[in-house]
Coordinates of N, CA and C and ligand atoms in Angstrom, one line a residue:
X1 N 162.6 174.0 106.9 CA 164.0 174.4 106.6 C 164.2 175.9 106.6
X2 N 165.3 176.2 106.9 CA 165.6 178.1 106.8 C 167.2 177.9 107.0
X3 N 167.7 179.1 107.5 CA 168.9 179.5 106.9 C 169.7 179.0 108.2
X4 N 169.1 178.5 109.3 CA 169.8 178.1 110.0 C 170.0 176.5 110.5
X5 N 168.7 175.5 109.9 CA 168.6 174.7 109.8 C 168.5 173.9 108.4
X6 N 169.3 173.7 108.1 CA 169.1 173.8 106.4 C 168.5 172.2 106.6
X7 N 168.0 171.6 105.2 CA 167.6 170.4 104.4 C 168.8 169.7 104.7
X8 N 168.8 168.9 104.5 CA 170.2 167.9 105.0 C 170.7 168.0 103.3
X9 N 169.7 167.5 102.4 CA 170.4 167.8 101.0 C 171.5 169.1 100.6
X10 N 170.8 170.4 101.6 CA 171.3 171.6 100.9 C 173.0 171.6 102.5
X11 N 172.6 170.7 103.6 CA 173.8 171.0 104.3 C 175.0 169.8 104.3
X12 N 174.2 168.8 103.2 CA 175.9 168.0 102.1 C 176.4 168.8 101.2
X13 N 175.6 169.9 100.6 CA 176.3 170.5 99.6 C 177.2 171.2 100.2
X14 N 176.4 172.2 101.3 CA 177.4 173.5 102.3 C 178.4 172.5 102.7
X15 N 178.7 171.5 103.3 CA 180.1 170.6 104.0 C 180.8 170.6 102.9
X16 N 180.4 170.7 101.2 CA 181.5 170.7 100.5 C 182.0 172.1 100.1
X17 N 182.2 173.0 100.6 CA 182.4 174.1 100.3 C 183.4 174.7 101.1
X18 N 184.9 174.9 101.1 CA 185.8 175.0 101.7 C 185.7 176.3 102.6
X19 N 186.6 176.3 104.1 CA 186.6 177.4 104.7 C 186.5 178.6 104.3
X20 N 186.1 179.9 104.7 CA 186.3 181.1 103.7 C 185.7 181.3 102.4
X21 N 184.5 180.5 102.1 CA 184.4 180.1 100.8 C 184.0 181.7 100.1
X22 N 184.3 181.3 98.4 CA 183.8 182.6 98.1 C 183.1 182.3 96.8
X23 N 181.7 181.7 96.8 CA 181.0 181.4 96.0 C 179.6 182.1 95.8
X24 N 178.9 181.1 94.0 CA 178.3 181.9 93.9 C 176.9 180.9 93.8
X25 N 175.9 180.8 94.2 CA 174.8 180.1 94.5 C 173.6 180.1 93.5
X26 N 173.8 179.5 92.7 CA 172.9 179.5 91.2 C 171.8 179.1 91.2
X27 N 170.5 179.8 91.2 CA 169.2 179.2 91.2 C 169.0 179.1 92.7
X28 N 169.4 180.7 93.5 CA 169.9 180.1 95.3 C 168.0 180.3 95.9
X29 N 166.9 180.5 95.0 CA 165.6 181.2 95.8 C 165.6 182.0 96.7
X30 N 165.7 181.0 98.1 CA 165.5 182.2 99.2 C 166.6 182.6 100.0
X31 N 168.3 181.8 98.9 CA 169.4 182.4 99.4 C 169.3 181.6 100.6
X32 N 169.2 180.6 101.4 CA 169.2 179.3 102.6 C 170.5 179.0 102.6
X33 N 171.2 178.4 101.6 CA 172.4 178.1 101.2 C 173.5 179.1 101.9
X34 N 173.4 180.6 100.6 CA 174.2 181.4 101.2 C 174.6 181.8 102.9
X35 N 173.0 182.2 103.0 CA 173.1 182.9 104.6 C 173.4 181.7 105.3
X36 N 173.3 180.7 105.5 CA 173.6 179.5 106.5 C 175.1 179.5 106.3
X37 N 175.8 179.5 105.2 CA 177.2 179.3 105.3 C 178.0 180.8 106.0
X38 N 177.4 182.0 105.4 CA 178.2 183.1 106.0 C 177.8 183.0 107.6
X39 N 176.3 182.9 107.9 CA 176.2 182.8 109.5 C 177.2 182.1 110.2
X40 N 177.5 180.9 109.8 CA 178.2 180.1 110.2 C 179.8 179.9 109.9
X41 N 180.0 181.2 109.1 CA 181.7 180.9 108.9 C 182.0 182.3 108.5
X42 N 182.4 183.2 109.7 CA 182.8 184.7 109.2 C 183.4 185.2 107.9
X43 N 184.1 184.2 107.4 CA 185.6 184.9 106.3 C 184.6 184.5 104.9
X44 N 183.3 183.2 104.9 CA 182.8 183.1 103.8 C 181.9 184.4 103.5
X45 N 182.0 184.1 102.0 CA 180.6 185.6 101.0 C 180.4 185.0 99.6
X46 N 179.1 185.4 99.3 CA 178.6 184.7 98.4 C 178.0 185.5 97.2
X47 N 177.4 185.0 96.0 CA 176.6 185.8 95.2 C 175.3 185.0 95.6
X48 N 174.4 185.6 95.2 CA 172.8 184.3 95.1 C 172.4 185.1 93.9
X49 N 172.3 183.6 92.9 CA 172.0 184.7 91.9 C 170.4 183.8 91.4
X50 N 169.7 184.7 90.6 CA 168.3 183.9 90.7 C 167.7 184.8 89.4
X51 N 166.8 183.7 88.5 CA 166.6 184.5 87.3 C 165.2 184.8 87.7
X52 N 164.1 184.3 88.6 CA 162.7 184.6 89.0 C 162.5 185.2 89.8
X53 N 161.7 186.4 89.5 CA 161.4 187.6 90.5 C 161.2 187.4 92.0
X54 N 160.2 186.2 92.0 CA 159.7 185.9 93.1 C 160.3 185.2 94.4
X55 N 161.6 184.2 93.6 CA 162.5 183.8 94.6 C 164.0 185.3 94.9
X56 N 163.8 185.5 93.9 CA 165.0 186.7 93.7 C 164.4 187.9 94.9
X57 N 163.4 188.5 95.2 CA 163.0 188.9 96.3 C 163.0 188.3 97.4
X58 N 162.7 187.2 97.7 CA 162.5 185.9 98.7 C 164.0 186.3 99.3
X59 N 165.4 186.1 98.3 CA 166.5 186.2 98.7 C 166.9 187.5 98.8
X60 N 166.5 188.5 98.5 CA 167.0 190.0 98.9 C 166.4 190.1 100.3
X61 N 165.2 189.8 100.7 CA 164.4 189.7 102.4 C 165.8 188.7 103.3
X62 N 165.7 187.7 102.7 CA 166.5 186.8 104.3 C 167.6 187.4 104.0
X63 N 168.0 187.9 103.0 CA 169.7 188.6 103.1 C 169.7 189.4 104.0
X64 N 168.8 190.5 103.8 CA 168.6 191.4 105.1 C 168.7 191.5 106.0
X65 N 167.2 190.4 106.5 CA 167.0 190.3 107.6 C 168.4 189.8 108.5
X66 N 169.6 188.9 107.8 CA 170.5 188.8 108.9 C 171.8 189.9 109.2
X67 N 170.8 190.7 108.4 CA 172.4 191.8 107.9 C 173.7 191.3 107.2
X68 N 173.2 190.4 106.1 CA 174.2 190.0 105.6 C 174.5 190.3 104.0
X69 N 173.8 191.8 103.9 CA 174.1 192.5 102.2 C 175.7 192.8 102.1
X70 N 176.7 192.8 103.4 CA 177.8 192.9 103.1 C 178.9 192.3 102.8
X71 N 177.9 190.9 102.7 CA 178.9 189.3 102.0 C 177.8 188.8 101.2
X72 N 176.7 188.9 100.9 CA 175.6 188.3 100.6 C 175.4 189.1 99.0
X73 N 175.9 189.1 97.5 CA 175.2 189.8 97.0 C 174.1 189.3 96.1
X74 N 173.3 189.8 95.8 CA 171.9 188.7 95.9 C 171.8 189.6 94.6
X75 N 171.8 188.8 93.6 CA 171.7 189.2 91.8 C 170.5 188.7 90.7
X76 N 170.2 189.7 90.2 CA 168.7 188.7 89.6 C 169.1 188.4 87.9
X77 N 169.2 187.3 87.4 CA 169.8 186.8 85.9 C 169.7 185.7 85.6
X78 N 170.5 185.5 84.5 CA 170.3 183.8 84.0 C 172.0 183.2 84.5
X79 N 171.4 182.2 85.0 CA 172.4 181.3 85.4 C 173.7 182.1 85.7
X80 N 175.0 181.9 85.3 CA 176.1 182.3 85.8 C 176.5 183.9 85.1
X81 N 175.4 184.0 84.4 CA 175.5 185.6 83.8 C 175.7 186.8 84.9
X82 N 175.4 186.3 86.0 CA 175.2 187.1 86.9 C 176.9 187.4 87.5
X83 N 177.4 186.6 87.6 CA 178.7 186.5 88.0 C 180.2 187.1 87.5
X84 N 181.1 188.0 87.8 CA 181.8 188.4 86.6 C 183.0 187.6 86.6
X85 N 183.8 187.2 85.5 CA 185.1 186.2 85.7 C 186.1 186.5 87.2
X86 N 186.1 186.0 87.6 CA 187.3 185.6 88.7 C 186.5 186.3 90.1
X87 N 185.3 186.2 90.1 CA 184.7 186.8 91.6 C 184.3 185.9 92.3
X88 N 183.9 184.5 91.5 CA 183.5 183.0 92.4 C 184.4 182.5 92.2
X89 N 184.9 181.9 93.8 CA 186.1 180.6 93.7 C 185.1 179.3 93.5
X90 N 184.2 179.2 93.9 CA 183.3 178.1 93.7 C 181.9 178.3 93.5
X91 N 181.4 177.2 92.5 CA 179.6 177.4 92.5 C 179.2 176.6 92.8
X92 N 177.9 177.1 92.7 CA 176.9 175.6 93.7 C 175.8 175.8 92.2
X93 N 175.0 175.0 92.1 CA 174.0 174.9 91.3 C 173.2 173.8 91.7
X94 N 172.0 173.6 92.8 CA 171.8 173.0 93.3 C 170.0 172.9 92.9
X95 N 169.2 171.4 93.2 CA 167.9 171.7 92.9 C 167.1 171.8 91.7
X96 N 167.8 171.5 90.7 CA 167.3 171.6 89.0 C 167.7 170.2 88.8
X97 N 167.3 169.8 87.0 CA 167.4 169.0 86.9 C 169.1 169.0 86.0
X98 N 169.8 168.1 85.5 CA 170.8 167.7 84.8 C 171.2 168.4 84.2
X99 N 170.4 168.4 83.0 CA 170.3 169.5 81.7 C 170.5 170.7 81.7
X100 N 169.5 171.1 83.1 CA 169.5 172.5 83.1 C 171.2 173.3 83.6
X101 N 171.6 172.2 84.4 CA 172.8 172.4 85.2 C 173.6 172.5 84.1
X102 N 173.7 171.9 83.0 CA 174.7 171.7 82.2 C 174.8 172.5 81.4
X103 N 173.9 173.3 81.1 CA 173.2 174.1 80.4 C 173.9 175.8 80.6
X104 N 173.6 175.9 81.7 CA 173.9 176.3 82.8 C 175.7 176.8 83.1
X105 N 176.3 175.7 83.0 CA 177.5 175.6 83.2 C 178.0 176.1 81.6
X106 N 177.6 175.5 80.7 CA 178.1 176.2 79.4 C 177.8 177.3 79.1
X107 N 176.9 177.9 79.2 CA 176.5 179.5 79.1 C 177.9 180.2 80.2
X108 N 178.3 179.9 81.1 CA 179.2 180.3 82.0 C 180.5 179.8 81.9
X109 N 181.0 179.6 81.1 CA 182.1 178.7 81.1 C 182.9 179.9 81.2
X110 N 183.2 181.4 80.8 CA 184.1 182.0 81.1 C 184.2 182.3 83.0
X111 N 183.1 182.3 83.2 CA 183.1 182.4 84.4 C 183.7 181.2 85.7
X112 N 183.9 180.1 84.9 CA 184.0 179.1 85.5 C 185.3 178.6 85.3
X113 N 186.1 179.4 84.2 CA 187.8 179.5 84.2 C 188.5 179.5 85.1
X114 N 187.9 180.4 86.1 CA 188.1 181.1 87.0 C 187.7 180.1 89.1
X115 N 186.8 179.1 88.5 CA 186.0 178.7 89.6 C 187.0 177.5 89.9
X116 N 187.8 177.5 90.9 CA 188.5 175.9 90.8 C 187.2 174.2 91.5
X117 N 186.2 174.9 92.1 CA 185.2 173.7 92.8 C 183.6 174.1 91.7
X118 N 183.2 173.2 91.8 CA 181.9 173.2 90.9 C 181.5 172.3 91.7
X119 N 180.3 172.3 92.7 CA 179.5 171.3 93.4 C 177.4 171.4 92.9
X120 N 177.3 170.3 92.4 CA 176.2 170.3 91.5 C 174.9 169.6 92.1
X121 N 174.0 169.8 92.5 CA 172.7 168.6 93.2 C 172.0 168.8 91.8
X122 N 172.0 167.8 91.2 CA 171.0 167.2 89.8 C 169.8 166.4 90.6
X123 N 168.6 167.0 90.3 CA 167.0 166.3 90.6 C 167.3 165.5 90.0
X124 N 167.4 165.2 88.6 CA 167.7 164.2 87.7 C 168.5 164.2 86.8
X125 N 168.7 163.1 85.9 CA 170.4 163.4 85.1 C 171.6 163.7 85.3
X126 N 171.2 163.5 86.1 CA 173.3 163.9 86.8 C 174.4 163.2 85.6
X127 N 173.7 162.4 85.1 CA 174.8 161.9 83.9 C 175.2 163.0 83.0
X128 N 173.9 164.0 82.7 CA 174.5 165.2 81.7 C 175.6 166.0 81.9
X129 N 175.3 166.5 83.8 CA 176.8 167.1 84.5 C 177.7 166.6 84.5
X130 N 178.0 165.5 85.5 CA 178.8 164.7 84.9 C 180.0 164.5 83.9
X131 N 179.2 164.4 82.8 CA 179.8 164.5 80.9 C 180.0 166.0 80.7
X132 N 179.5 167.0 81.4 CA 180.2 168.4 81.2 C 181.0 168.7 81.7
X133 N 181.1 168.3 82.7 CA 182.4 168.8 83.9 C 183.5 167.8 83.8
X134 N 183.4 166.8 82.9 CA 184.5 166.1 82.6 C 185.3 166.6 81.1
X135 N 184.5 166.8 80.4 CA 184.8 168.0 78.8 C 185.0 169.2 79.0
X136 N 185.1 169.6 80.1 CA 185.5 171.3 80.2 C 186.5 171.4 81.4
X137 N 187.2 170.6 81.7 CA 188.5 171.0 82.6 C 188.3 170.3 83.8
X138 N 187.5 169.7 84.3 CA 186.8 169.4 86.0 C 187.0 168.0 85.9
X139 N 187.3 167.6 87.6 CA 187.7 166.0 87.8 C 186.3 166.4 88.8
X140 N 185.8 164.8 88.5 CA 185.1 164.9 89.7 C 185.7 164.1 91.0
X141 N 185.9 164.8 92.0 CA 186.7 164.4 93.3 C 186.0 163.8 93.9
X142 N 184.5 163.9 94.0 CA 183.8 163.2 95.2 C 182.1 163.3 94.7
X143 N 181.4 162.3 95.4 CA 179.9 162.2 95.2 C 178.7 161.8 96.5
X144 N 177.9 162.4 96.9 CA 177.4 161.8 97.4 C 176.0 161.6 97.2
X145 N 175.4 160.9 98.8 CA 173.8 160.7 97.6 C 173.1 160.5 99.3
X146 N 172.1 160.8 99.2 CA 171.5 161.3 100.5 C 169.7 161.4 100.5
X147 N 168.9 161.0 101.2 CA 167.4 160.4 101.4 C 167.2 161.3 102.4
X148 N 165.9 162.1 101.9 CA 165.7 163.0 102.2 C 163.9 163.3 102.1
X149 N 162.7 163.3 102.9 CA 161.4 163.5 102.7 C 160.7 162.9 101.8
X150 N 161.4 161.7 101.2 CA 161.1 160.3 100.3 C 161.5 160.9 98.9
X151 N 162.8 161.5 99.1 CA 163.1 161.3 97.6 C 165.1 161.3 98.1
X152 N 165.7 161.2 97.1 CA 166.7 160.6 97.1 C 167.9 161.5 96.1
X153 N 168.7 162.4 96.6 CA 169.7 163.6 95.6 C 170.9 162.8 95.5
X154 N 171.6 163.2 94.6 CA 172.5 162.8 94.1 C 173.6 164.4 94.2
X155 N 174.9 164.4 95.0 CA 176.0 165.6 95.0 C 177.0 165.3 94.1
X156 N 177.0 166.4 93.1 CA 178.8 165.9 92.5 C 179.3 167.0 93.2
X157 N 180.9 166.8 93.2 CA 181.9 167.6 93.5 C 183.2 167.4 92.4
X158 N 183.5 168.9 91.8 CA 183.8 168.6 90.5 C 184.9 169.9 90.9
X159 N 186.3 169.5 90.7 CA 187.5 170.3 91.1 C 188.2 170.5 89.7
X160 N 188.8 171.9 89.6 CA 189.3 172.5 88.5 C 190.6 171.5 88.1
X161 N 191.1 170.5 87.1 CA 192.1 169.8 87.4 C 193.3 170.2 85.9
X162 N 194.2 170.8 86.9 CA 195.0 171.5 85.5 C 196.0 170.2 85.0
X163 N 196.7 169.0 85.5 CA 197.3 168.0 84.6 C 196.4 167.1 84.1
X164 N 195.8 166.2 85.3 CA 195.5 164.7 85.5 C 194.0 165.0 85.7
X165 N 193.6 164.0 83.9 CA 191.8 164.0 84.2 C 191.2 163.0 83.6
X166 N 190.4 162.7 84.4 CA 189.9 160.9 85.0 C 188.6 161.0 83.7
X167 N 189.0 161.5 82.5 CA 188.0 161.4 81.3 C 187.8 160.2 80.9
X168 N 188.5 159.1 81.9 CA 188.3 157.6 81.3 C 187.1 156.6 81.5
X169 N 186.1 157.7 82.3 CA 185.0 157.0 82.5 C 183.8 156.1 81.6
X170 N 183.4 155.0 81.7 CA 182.7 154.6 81.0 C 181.1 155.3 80.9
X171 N 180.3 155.2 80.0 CA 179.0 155.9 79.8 C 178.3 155.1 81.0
X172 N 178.5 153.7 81.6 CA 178.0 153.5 82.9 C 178.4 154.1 83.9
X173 N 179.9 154.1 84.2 CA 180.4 155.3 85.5 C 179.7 156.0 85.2
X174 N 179.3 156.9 84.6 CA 178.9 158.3 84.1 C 177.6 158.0 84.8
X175 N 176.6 157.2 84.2 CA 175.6 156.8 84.5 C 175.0 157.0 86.1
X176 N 175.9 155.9 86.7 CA 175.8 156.0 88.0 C 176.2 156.8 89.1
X177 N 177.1 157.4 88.3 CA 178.4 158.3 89.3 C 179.6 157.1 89.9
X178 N 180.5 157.7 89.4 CA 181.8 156.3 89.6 C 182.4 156.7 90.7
X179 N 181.7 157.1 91.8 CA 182.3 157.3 93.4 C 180.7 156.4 94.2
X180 N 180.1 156.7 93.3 CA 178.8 155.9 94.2 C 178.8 154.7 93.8
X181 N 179.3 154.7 92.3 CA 178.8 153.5 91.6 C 180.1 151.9 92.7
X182 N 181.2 152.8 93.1 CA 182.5 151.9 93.8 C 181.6 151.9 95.4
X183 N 181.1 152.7 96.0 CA 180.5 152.9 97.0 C 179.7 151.5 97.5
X184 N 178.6 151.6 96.2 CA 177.0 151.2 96.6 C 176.7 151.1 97.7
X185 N 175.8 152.2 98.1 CA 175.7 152.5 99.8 C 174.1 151.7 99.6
X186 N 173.5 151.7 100.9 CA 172.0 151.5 101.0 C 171.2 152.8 99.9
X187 N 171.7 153.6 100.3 CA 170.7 154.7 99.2 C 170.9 154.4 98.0
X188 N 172.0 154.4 97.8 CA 172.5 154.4 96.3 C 171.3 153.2 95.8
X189 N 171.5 151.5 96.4 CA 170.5 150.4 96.4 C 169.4 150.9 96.1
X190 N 168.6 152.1 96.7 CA 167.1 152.0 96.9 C 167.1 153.1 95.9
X191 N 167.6 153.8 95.5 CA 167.8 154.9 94.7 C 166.8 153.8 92.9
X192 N 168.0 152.6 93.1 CA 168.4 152.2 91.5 C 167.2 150.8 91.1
X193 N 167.1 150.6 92.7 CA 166.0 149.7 92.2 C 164.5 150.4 92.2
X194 N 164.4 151.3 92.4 CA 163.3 152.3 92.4 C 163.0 153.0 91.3
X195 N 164.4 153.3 90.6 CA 164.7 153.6 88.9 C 164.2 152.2 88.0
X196 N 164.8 151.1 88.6 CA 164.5 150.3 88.0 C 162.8 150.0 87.6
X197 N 162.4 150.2 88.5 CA 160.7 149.8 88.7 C 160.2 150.5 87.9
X198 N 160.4 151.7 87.5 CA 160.4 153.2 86.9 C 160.6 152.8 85.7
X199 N 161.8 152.5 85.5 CA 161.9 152.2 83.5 C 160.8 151.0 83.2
X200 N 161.0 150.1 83.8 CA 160.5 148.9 83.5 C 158.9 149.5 83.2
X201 N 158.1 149.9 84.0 CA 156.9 150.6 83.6 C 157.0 151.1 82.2
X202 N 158.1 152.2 82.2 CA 157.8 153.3 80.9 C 158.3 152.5 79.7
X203 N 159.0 151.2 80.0 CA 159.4 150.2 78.9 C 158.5 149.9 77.9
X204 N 157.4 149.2 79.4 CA 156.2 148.2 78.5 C 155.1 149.1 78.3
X205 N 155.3 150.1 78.8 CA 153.7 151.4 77.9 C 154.5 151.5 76.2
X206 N 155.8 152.3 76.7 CA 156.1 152.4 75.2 C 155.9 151.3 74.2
X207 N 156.4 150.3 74.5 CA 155.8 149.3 73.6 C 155.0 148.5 72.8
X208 N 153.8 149.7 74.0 CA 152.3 149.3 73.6 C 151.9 150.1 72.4
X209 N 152.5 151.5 72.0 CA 152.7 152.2 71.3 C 152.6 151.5 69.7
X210 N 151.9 152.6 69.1 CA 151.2 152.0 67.4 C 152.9 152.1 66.7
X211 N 153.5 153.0 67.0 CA 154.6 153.5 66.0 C 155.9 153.0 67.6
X212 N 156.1 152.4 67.7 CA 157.5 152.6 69.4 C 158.6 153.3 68.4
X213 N 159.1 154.0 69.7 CA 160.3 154.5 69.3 C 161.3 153.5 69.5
X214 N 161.8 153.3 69.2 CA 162.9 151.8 69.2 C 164.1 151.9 69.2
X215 N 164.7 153.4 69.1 CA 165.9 153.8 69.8 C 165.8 153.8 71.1
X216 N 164.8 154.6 71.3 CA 164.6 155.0 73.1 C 164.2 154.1 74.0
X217 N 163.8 152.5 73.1 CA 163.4 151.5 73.4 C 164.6 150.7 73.8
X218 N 165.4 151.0 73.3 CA 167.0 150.1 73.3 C 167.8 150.9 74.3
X219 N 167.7 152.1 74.6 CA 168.4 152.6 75.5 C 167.6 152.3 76.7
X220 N 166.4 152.3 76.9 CA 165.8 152.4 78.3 C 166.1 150.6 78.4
X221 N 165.9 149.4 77.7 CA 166.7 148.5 77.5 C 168.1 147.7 78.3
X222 N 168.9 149.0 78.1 CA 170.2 148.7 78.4 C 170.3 148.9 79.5
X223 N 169.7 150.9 80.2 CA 169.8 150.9 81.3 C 168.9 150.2 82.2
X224 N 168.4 149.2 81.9 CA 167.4 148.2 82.7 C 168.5 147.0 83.2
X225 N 169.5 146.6 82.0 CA 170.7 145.7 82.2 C 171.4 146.3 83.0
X226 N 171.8 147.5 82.5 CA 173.1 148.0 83.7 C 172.4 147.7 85.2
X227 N 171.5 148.5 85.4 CA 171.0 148.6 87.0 C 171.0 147.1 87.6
X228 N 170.4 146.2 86.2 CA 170.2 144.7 87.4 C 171.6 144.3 87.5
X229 N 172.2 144.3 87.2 CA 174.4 143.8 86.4 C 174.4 144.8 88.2
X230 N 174.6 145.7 88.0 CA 174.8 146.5 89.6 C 174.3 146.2 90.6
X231 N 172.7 146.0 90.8 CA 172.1 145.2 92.1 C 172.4 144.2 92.3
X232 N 172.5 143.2 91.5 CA 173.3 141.7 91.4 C 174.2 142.0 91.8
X233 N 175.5 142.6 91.9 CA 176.8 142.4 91.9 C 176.9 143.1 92.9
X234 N 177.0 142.3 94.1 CA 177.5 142.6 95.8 C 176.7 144.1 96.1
Ligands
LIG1 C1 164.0 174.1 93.0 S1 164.8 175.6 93.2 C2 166.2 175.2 94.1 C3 166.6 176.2 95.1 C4 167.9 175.9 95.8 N1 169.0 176.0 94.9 C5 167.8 174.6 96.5 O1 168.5 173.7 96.0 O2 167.0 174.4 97.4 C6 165.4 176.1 91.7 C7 165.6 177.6 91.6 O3 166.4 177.9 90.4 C8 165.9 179.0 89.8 N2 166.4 179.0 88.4 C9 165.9 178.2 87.4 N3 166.6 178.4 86.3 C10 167.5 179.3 86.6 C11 168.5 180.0 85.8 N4 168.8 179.7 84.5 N5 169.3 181.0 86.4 C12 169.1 181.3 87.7 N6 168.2 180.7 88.5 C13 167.4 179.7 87.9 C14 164.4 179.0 90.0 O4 163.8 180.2 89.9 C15 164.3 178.4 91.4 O5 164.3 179.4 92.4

């Protein structure tokens, strides 16, 4: 993968990113993201912002090299600190896990006043984003989910929504994502019964346990119900 051939994961995120875009690429490493969308679309410019030295150089190099420091500005920080209010129309936060995203987003929320698109790739937990971008102003408009070198990403696409917001989700929509969860594609399928196989393991170790925790026992539990209630049903 590089800046011209991107990951297929990192070129469903770039498709959601409107003509011209003027965003800011959170946790961007070697900045792939950015330079692939400005290569490819003259009027877009980006921030890359990156709190570790080592990717944070990575992305000052490929910025360069395409001569693109004059849309490209490549920032080294924590999460959206790097950004000043009203200079991203959209962020990406792509490649972390949930938490961190969410995390992430709250530390920036002035900044994100300002952001009307929030598009998010969660490794894992997407339920945490999700539940943030639904409590802080954002509809999610769209989801996708995409198989990739044997593992399987999950996209939200989360729009600034000033009347009308779809907060009526159940802690299952949430769960699954309620654009995939109406979907159920083949990936979405192999995604959940692969989850499934996954809890069921960490079920019955926990159990074996001198002391179990038996909250965490009741939730990993449920979400064992939800998933089969979903594979069962068409
Ligand atoms: C796994 S990489 C993902 C890179 C790229 N976004 C992608 O999806 O391919 C995660 C990157 O996020 C950076 N990162 C982690 N926490 C961060 C934070 N709080 N602020 C900015 N960058 C962060 C890491 O240094 C790392 O380069």
């Amino acid at each position: 993968m590089n800046e011209q051939v991107l990951s297929l994961r990192l070129q469903v995120v770039a498709d959601q990113l409107p003509a011209g875009a003027n965003f800011a690429d959170i946790g961007s490493d070697h900045a792939y993201l950015p330079c692939y969308v400005c290569l490819n679309d003259s009027d877009a410019k980006a921030i890359a912002g990156e709190v570790n030295e080592g990717p944070y150089q990575s992305a000052l190099r490929e910025v360069k090299e395409h001569n693109l420091e004059g849309r490209i500005s490549v920032r080294k920080g924590d999460g959206l600190s790097v950004v000043k209010p009203g200079e991203a129309e959209q962020v990406v936060i792509a490649g972390m896990g949930g938490t961190l995203i969410a995390e992430i987003l709250e530390k920036g929320i002035e900044v994100l006043d300002y952001t009307d698109r929030v598009i998010a790739q969660p490794n894992v937990d997407a339920k945490s984003v999700r539940k943030w971008l639904i409590a802080n102003g954002f509809q999610i408009t769209g989801e996708k989910i995409v198989e990739e070198g044997g593992h399987i990403y999950e996209i939200v696409i989360a729009d600034r929504s000033e009347g009308y917001h779809n907060d009526t989700f159940s802690e299952r929509e949430l769960y699954f994502g309620p654009f995939l969860l109406k979907e159920k594609s083949d990936i979405f399928r192999k995604k959940w019964e692969e989850e499934n196989q996954k809890l069921k393991y960490v079920f019955s170790q926990m159990r074996k346990a001198s002391k179990p925790d038996n909250q965490k026992l009741d939730r990993i539990q449920k979400e064992i119900k939800w998933i089969e209630e979903v594979l069962e049903n068409g």
